[in-house]
Coordinates of C-alpha atoms and ligand atoms in Angstrom, one line a residue:
X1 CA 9.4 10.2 23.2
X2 CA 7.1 7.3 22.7
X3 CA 8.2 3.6 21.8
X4 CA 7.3 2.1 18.6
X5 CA 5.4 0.0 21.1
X6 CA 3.0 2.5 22.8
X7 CA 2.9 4.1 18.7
X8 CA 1.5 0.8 17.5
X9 CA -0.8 0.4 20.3
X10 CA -2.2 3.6 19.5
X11 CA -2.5 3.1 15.7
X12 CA -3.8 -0.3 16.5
X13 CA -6.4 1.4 18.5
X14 CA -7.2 4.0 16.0
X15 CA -8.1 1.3 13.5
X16 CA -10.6 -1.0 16.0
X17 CA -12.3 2.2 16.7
X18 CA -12.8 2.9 13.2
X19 CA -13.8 -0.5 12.3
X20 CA -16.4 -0.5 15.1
X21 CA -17.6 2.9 13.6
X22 CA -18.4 1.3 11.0
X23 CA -19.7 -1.9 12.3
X24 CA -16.6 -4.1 10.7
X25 CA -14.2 -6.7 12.3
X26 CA -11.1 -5.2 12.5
X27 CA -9.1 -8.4 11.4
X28 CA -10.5 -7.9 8.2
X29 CA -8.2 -4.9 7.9
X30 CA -4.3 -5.3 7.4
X31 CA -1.8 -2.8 8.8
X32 CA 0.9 -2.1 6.2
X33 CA 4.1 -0.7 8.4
X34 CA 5.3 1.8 5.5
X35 CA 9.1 1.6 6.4
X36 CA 10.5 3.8 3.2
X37 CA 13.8 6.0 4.2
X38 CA 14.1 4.1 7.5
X39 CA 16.6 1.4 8.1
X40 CA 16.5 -2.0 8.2
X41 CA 16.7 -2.4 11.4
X42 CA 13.0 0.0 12.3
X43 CA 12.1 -3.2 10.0
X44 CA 13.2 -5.4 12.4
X45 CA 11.7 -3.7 15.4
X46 CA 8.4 -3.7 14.0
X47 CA 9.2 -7.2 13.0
X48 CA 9.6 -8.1 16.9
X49 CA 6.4 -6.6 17.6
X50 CA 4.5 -8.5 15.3
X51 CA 3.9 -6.6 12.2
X52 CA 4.3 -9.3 9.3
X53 CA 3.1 -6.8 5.8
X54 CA 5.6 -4.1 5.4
X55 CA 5.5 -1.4 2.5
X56 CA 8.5 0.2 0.3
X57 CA 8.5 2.8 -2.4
X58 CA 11.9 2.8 -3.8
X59 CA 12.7 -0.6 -5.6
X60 CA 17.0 0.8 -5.7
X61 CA 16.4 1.5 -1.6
X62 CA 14.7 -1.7 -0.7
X63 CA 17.4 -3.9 -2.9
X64 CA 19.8 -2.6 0.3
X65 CA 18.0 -3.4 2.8
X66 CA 16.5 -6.8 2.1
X67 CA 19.9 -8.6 3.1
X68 CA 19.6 -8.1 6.5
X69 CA 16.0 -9.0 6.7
X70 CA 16.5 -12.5 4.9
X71 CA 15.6 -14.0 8.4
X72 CA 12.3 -12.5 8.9
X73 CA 10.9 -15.6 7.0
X74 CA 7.1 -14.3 7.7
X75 CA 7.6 -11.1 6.8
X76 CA 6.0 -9.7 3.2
X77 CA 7.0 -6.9 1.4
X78 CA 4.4 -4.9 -0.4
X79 CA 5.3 -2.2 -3.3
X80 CA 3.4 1.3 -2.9
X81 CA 5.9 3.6 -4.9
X82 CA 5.7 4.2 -8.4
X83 CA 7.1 1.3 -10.6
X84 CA 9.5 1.7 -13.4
X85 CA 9.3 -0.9 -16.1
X86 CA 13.1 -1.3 -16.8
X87 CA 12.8 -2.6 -12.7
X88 CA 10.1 -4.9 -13.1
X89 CA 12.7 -7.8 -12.8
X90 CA 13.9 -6.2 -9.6
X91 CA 11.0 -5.7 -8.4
X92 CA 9.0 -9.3 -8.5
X93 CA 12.1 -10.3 -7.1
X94 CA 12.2 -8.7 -3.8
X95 CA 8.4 -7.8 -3.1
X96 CA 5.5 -10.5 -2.8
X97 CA 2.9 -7.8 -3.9
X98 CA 2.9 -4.9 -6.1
X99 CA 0.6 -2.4 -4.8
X100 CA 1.1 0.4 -8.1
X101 CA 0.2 -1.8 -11.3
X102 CA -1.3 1.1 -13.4
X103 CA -0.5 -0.2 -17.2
X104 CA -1.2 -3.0 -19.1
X105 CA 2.9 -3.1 -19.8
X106 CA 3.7 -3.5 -16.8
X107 CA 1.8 -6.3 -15.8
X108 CA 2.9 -8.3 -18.8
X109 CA 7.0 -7.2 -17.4
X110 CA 6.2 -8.8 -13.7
X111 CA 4.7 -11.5 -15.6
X112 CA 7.9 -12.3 -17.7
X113 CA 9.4 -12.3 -14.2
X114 CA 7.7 -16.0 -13.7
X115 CA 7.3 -15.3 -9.5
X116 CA 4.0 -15.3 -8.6
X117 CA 3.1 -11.9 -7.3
X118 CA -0.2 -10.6 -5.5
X119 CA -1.1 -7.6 -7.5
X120 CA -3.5 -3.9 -6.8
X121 CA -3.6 -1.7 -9.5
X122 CA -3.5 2.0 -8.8
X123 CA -5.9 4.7 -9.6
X124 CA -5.9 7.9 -10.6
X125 CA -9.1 10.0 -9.1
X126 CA -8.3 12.7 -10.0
X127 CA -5.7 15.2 -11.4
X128 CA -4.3 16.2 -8.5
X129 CA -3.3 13.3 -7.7
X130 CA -0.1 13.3 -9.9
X131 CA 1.3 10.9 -13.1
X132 CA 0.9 7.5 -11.3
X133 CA -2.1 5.8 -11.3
X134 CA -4.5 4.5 -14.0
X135 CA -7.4 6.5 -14.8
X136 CA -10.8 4.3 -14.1
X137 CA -11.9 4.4 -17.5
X138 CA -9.0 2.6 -18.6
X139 CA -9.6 -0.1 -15.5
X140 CA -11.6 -2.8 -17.8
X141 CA -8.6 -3.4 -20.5
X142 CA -6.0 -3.0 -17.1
X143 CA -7.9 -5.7 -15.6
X144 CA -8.1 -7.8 -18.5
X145 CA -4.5 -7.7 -19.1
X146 CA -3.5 -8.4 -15.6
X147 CA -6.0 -11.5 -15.7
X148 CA -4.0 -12.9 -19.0
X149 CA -1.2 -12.9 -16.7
X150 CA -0.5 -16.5 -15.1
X151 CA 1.8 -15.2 -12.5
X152 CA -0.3 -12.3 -11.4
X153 CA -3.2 -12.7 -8.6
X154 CA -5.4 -9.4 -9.0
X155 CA -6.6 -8.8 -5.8
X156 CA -7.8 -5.3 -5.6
X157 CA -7.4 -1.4 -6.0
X158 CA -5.5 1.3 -4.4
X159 CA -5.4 5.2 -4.1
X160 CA -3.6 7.9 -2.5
X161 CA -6.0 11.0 -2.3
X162 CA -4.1 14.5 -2.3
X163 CA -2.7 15.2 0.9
X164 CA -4.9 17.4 3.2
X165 CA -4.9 17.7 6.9
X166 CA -8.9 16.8 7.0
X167 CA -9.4 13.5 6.3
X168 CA -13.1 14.5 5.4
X169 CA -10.9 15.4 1.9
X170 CA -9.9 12.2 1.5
X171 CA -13.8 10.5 1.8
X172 CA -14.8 10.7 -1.2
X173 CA -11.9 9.5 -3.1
X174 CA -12.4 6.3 -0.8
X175 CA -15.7 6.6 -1.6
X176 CA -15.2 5.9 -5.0
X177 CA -12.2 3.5 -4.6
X178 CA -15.0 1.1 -3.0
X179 CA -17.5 1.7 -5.8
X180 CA -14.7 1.0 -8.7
X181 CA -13.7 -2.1 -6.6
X182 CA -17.4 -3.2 -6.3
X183 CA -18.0 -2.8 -10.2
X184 CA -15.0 -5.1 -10.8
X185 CA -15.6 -8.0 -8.2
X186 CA -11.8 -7.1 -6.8
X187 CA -12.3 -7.4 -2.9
X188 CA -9.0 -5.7 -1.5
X189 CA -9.1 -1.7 -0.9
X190 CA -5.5 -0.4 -0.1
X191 CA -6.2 3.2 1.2
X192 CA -5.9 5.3 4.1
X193 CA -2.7 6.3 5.6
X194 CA -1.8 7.9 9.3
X195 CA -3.6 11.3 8.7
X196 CA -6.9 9.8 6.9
X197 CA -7.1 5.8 7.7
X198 CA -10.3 6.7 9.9
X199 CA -12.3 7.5 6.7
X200 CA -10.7 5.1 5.0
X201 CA -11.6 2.2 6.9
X202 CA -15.6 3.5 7.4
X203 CA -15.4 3.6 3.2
X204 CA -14.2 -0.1 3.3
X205 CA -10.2 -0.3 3.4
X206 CA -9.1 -3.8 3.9
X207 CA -5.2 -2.5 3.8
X208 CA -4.2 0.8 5.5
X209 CA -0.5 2.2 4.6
X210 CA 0.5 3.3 7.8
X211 CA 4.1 5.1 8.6
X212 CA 4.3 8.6 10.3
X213 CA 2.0 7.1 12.6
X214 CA 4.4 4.1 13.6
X215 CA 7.7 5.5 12.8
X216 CA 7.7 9.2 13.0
X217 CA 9.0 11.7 10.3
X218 CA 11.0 10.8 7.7
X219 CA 13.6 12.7 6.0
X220 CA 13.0 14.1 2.5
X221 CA 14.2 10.4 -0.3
Ligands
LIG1 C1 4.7 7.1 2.3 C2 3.4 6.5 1.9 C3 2.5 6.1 2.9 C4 2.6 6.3 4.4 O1 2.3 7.6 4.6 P1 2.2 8.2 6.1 O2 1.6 9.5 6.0 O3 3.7 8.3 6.6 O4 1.5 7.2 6.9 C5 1.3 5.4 2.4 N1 1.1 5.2 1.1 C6 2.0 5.6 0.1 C7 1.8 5.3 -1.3 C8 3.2 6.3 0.5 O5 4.0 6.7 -0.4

């Protein structure tokens, strides 16, 4: 079995040789420690090896865990998983940055929450890739309403391609992530995850969503 140590090392190396790929700095890219279904204390660990961004999907699974990382004072906790609006309130509570903004509605809910919050709205490529997610066209009326919002810093975009075990599937989903982001003048791309965060960071990824990698399987929410 490896250590979480010798995983992140590895991961960590994964990314620089990426980024040298594709001729970028690697500090410019942030490692999100995706610590859904695990406990608090895997949060911890990676906490004492210097991971500092972590990511959650369930807002009811994170409000559990969060009391026993209260001392973590530089740690930020990122949203990824589809957002109900009836846990907005919840939500802006507990997380500095909402990853999976994809309606105008919801925006204007973390808004009424009067936190500041960083904010990446998600988008829909494709089909495939589920319910969640706005679809681009409806990205200049999302962005709008999210800039009405005085609590809400719009930094960027984020995707999840389908899953496939070729990352070379995933390309061109980044490909156009970076495009939408370019259009809009947003300058943070959250994609790329342990199978595909090679081809995510030669499209441009600035945040890669990282947990298999790190932590191993999980078990089924
Ligand atoms: C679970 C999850 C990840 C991490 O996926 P791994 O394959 O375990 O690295 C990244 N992004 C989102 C949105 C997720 O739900």
């Amino acid at each position: 079995m490896d250590t979480l140590q010798q995983r992140l090392a590895e991961v960590r190396r994964r990314i620089a040789t990426a980024a040298d790929r594709a001729h970028r700095d690697p500090a410019g890219i942030m490692l999100l420690a995706v610590t859904k279904i695990f406990p608090a204390q895997v949060v911890r660990d990676a906490y004492a090896l210097g991971l500092r961004e972590f990511g959650e999907n369930y807002v009811q699974e994170f409000e559990g865990k969060l009391p026993q990382l209260g001392d973590l004072a530089a740690a930020r906790f990122h949203l990824i998983g589809h957002l109900q609006s009836n846990k907005c309130a919840r939500a802006a509570e507990m997380f500095d940055c909402i990853q999976t903004v994809d309606s105008p509605k919801l925006a204007r809910r973390l808004n009424q929450a009067g936190k500041p919050l960083d904010i990446l709205l998600e988008v829909k490529l494709s089909p495939e890739q589920g319910k969640a997610g706005a679809p681009p066209e409806e990205l200049p009326d999302l962005i709008a309403a999210v800039r009405e919002c005085p609590n809400l810093r719009l930094l960027g975009l984020m995707t999840m391609p389908p899953w496939s075990a070729d990352q070379e599937q995933s390309r061109p989903y980044f490909q156009r992530l970076h495009e939408l982001a370019g259009r809009h003048g947003l300058p943070q791309l959250s994609m790329g995850m342990s199978h595909d965060l090679e081809a995510a960071i030669e499209e441009g990824a600035t945040i890669v969503r990282v947990g298999t990698a790190l932590f191993g399987k999980r078990r089924k929410p």
